[in-house]
PDB file of C-alpha atoms in Angstrom:
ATOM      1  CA  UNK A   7     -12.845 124.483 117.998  1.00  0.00           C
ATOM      2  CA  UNK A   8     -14.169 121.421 115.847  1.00  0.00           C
ATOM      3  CA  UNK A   9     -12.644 120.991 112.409  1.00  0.00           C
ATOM      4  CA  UNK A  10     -15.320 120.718 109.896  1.00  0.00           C
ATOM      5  CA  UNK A  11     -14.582 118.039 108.006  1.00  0.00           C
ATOM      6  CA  UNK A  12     -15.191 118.117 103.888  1.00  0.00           C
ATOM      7  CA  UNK A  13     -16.716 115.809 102.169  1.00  0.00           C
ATOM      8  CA  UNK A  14     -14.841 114.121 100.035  1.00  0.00           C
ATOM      9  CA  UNK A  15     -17.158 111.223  98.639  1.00  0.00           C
ATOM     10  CA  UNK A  16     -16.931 111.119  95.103  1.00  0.00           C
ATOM     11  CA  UNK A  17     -20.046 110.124  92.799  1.00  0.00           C
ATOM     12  CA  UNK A  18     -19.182 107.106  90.640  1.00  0.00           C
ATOM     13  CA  UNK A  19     -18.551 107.910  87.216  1.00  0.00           C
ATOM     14  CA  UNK A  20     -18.443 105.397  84.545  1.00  0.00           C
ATOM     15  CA  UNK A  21     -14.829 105.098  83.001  1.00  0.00           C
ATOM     16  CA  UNK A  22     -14.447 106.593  79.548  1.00  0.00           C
ATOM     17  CA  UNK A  23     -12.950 103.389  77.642  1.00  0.00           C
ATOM     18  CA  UNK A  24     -16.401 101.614  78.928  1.00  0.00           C
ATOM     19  CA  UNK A  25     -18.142 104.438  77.695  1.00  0.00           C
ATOM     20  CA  UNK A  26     -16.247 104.189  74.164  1.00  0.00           C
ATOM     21  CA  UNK A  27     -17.147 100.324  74.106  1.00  0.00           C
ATOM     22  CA  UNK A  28     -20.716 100.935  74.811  1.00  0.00           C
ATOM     23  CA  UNK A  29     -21.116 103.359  72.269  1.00  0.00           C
ATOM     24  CA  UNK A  30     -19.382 101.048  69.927  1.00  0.00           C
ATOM     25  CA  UNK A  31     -21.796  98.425  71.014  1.00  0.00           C
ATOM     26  CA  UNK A  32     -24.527 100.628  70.712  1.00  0.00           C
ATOM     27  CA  UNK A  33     -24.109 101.725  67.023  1.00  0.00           C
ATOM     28  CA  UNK A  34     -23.745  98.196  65.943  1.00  0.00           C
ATOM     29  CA  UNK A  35     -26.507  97.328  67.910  1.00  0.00           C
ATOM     30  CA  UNK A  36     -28.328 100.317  65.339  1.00  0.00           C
ATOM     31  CA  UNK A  37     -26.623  99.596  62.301  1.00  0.00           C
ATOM     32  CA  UNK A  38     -27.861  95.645  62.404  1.00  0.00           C
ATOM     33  CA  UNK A  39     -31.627  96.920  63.643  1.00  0.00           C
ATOM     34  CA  UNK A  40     -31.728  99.430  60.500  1.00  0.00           C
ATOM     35  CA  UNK A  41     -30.261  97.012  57.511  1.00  0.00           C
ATOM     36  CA  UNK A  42     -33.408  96.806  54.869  1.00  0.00           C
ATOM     37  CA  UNK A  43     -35.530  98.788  52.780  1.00  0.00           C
ATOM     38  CA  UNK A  44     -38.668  99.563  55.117  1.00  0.00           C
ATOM     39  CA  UNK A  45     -38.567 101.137  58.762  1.00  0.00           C
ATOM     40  CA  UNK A  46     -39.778  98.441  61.895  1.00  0.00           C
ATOM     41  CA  UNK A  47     -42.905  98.472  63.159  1.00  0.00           C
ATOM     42  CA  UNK A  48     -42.014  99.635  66.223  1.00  0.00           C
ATOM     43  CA  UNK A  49     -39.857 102.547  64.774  1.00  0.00           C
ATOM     44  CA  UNK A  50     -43.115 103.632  62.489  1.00  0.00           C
ATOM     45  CA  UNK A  51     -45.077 103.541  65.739  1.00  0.00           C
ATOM     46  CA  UNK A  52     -42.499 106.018  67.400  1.00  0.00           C
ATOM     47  CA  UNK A  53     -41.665 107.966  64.631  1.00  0.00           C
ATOM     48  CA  UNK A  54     -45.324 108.835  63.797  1.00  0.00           C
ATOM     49  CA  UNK A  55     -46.045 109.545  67.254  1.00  0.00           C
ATOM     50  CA  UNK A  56     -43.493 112.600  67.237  1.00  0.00           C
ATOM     51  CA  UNK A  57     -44.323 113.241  63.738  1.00  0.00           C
ATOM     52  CA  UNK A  58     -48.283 114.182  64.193  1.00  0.00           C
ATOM     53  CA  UNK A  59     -47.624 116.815  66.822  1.00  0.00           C
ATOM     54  CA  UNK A  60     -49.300 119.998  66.579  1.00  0.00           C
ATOM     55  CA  UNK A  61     -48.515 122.024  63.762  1.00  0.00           C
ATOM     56  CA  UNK A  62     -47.933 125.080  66.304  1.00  0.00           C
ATOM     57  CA  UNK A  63     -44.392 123.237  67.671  1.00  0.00           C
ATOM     58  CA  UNK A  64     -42.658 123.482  64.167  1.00  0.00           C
ATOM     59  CA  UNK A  65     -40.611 126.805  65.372  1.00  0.00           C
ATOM     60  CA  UNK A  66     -40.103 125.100  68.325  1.00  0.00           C
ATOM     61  CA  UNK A  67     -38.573 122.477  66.932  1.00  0.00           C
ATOM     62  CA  UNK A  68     -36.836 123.884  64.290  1.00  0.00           C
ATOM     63  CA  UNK A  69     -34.785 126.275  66.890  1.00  0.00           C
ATOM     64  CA  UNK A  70     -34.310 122.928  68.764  1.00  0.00           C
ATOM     65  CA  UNK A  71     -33.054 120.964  66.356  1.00  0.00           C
ATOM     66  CA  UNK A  72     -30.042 123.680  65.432  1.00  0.00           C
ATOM     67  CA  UNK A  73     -28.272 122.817  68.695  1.00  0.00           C
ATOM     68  CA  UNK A  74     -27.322 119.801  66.763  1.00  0.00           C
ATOM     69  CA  UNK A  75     -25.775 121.981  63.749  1.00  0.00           C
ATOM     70  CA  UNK A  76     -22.229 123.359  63.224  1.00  0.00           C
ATOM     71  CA  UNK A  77     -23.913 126.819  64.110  1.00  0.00           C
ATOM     72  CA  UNK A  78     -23.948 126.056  67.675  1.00  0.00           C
ATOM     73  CA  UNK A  79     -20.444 124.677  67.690  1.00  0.00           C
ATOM     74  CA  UNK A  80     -19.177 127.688  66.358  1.00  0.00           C
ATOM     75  CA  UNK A  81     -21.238 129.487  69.055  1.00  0.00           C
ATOM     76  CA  UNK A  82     -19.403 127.775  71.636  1.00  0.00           C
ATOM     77  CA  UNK A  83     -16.416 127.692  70.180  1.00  0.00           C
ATOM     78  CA  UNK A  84     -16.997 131.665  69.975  1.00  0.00           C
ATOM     79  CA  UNK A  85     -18.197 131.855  74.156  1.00  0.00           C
ATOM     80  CA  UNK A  86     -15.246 129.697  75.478  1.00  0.00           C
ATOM     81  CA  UNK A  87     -12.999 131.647  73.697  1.00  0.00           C
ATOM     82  CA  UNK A  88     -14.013 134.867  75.084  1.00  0.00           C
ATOM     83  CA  UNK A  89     -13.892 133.324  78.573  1.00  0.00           C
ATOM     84  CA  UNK A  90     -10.351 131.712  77.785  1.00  0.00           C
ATOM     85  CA  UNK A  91     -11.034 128.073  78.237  1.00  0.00           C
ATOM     86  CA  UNK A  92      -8.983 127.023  75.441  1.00  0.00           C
ATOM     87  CA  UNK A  93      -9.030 123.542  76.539  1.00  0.00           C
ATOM     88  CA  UNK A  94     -12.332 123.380  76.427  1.00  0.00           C
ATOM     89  CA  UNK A  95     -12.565 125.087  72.816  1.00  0.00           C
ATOM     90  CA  UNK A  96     -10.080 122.481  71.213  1.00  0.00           C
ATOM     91  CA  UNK A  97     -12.094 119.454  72.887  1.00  0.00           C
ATOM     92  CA  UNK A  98     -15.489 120.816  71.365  1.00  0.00           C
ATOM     93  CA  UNK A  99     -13.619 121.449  68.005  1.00  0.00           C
ATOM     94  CA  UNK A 100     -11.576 117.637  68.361  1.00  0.00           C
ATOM     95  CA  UNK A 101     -15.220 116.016  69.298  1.00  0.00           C
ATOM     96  CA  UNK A 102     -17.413 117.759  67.085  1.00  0.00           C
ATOM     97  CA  UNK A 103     -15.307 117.649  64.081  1.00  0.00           C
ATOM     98  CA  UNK A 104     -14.814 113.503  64.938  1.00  0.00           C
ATOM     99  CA  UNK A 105     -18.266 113.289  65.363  1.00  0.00           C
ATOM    100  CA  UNK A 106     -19.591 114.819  61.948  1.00  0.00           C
ATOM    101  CA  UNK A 107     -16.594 112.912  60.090  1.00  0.00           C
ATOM    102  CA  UNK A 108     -17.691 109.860  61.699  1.00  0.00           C
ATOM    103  CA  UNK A 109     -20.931 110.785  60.588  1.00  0.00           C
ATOM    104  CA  UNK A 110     -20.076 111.307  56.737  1.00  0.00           C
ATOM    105  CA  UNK A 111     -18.403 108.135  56.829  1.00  0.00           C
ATOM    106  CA  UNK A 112     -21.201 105.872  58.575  1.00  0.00           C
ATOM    107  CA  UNK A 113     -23.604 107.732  56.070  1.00  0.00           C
ATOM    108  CA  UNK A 114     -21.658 106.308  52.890  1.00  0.00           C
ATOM    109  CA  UNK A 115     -21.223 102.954  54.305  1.00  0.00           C
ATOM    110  CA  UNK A 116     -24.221 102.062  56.044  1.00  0.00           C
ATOM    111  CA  UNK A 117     -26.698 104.850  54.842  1.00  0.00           C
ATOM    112  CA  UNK A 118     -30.631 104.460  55.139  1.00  0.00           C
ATOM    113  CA  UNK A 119     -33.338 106.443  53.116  1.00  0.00           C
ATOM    114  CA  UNK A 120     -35.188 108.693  54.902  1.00  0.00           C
ATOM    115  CA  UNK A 121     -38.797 108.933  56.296  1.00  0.00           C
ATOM    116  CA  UNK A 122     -39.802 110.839  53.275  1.00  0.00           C
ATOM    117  CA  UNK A 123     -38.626 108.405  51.222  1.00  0.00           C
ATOM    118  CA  UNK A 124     -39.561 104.962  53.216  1.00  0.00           C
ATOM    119  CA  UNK A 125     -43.617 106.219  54.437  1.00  0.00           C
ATOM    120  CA  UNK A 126     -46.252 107.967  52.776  1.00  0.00           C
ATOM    121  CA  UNK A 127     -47.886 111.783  53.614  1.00  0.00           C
ATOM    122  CA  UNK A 128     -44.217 112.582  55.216  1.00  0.00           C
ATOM    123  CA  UNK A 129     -43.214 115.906  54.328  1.00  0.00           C
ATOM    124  CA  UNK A 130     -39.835 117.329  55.385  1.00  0.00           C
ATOM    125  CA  UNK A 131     -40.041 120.440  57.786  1.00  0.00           C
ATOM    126  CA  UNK A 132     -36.299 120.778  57.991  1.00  0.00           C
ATOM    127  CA  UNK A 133     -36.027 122.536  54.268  1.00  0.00           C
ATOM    128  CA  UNK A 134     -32.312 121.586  54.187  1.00  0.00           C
ATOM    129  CA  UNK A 135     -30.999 118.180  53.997  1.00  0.00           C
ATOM    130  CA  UNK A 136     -28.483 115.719  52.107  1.00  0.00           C
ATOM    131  CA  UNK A 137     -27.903 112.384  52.008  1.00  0.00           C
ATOM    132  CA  UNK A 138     -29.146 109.257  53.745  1.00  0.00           C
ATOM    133  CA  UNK A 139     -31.116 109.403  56.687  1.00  0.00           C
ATOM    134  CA  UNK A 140     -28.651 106.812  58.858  1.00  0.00           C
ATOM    135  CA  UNK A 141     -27.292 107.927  60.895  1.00  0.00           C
ATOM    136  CA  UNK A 142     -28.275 111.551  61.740  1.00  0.00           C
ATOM    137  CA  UNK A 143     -25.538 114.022  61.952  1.00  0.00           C
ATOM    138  CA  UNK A 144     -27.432 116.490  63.904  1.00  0.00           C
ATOM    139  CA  UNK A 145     -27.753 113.993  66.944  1.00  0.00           C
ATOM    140  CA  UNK A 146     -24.253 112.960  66.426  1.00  0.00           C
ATOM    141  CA  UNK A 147     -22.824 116.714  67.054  1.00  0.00           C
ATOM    142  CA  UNK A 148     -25.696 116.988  69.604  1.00  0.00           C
ATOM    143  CA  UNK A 149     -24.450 114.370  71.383  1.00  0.00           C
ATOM    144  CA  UNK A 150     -20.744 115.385  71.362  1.00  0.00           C
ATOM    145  CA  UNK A 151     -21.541 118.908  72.203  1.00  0.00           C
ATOM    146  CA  UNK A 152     -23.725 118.282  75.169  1.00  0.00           C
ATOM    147  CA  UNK A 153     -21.471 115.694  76.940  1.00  0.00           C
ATOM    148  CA  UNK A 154     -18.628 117.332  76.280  1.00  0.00           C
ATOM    149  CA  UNK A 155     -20.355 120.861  77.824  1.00  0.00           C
ATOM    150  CA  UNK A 156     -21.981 118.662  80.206  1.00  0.00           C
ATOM    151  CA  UNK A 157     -18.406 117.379  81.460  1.00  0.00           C
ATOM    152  CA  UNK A 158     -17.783 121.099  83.225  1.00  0.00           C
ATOM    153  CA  UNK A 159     -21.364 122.258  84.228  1.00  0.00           C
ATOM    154  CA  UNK A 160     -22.053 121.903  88.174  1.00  0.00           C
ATOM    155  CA  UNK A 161     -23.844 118.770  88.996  1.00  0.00           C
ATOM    156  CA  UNK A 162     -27.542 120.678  89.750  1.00  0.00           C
ATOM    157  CA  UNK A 163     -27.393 121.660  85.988  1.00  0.00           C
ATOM    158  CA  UNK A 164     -26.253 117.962  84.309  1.00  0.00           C
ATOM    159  CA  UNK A 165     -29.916 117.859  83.617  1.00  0.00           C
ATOM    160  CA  UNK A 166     -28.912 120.529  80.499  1.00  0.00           C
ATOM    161  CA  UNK A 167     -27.116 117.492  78.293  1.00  0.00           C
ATOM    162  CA  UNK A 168     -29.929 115.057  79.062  1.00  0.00           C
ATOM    163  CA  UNK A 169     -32.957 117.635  77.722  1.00  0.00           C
ATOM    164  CA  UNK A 170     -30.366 118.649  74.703  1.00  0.00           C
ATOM    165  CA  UNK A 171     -29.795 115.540  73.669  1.00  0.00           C
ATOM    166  CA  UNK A 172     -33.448 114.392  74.020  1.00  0.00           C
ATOM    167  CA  UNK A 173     -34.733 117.882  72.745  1.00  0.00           C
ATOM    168  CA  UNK A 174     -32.583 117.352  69.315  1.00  0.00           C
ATOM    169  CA  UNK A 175     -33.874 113.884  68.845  1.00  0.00           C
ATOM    170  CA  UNK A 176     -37.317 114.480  69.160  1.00  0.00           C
ATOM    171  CA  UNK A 177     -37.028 117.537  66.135  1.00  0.00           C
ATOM    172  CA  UNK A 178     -35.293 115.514  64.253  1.00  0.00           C
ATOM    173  CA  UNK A 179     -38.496 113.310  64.005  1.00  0.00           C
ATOM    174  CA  UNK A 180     -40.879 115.713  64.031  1.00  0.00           C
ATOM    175  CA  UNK A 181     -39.013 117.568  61.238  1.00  0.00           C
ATOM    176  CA  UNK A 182     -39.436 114.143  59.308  1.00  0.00           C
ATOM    177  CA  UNK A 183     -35.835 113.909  58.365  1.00  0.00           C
ATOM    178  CA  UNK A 184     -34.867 110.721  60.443  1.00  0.00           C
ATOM    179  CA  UNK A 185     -36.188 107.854  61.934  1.00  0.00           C
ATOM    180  CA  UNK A 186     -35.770 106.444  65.405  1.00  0.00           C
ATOM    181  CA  UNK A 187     -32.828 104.104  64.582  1.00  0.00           C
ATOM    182  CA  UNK A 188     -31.009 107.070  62.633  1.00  0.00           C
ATOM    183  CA  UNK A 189     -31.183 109.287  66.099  1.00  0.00           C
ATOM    184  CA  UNK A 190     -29.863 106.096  68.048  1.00  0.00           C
ATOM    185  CA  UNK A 191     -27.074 105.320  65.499  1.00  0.00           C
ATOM    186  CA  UNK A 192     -26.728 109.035  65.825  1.00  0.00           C
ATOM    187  CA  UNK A 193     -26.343 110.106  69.376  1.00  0.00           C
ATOM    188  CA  UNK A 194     -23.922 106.243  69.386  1.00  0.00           C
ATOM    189  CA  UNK A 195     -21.487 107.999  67.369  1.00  0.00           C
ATOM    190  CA  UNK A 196     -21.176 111.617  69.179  1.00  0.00           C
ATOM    191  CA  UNK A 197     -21.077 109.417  72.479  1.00  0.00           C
ATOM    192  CA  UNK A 198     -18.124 107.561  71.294  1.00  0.00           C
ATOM    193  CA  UNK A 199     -16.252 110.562  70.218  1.00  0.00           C
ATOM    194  CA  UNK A 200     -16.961 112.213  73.689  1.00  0.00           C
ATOM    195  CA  UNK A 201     -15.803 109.331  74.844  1.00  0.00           C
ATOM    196  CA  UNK A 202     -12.429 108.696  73.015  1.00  0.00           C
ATOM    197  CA  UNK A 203     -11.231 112.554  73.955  1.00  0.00           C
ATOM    198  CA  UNK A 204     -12.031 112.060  77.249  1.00  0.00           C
ATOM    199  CA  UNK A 205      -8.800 110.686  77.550  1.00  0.00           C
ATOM    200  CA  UNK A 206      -7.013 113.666  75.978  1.00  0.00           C
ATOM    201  CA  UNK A 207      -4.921 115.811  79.168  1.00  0.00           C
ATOM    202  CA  UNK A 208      -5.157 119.277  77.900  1.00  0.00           C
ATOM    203  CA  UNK A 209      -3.388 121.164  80.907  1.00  0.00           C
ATOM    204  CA  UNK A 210      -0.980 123.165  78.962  1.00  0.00           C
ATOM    205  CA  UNK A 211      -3.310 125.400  76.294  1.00  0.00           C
ATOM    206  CA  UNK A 212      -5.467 126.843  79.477  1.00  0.00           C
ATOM    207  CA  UNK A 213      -4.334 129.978  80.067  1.00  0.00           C
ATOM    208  CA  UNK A 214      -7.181 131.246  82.414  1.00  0.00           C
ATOM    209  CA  UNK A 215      -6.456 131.841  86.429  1.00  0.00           C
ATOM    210  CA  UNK A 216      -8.878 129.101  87.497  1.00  0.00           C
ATOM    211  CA  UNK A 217      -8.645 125.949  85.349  1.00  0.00           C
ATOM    212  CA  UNK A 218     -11.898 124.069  85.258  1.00  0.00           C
ATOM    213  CA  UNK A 219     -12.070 120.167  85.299  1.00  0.00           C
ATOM    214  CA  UNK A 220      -9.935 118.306  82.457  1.00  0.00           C
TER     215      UNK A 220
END
């Protein structure tokens, strides 16, 4: 009888310290492009392209744009538990809560005014909001989420990060609450701390029978 053999190619994955360095590239990259008082050209272009969708998508975007809020986090937080993948509860919880620090911190620091405030006829469709607009916070715990979720999900559904990330972004805009640059200063920062506790070996706090990927 022929032995079947398994495949054991592996699909090349890029290593987490480059990923940590390109993120820091990335957000300096942003935080250069979005120094002065009025938005690009290019950025107004974008932005107001997302902006003057159809009136209809604003609950559509709305329930989008909370899968970058602390709702969702505790959400997860609430499903891994249940399913006993503590390792993969204290990585959300270690990236998320990096992430929106980060956030805070990049706000006070290198903080931008918002679309209301930099372009006329903007109205904000998000109700709730504080601070500057750079960088956004909901892409940055969008971002960490998603990756981090994205890390364990089979390979026919790593599509799910991509359209979560993307989805976020794109109600942030159309919400009016952030400009292109804040989203890519945004999604820099939850990449990085993906990134950093990628690193982090958390063998010992899974207590489940099968032990998904660290």
């Amino acid at each position: 009888m022929k032995k079947i053999k398994k495949n054991t190619k592996k699909h090349p994955k890029i290593d987490p310290t480059l990923q940590l360095f390109l993120a820091l590239g990335l957000f300096i990259i942003s935080v250069i492009a979005s120094r002065g008082a009025q938005m690009s050209a290019w950025e107004i272009s974008l932005f107001q392209s997302v902006y003057d969708l159809p009136d209809f998508l604003h609950p559509v975007f709305f329930v989008i744009t909370q899968f970058g809020s602390i709702y969702v986090l505790a959400l997860l937080l609430i499903l891994y538990l249940a399913r006993k993948h503590y390792h993969i509860v204290l990585r959300l919880l270690l990236t998320g809560t990096l992430a929106y620090l980060l956030t805070g911190v990049a706000k006070d620091l290198w903080g931008r005014a918002r679309p209301t405030e930099l372009l006329l006829d903007i109205v904000n469709l998000d109700y709730i909001v504080r601070g500057p607009g750079f960088p956004s916070g909901h892409m940055a715990l969008a971002a960490a989420l998603a990756l981090t979720i994205g890390h364990y999900l089979p390979k026919k559904y790593h599509w799910i990060p991509i359209v979560w990330i993307v989805g976020v972004g794109l109600s942030r805009m159309y919400l009016g609450v952030h400009a292109p640059l804040d989203i890519v200063g945004g999604f820099a920062i939850g990449w990085g701390a993906y990134a950093l506790f990628r690193h982090v070996r958390l063998y010992d706090i899974n207590f489940s029978r099968r032990r998904p990927k660290t």
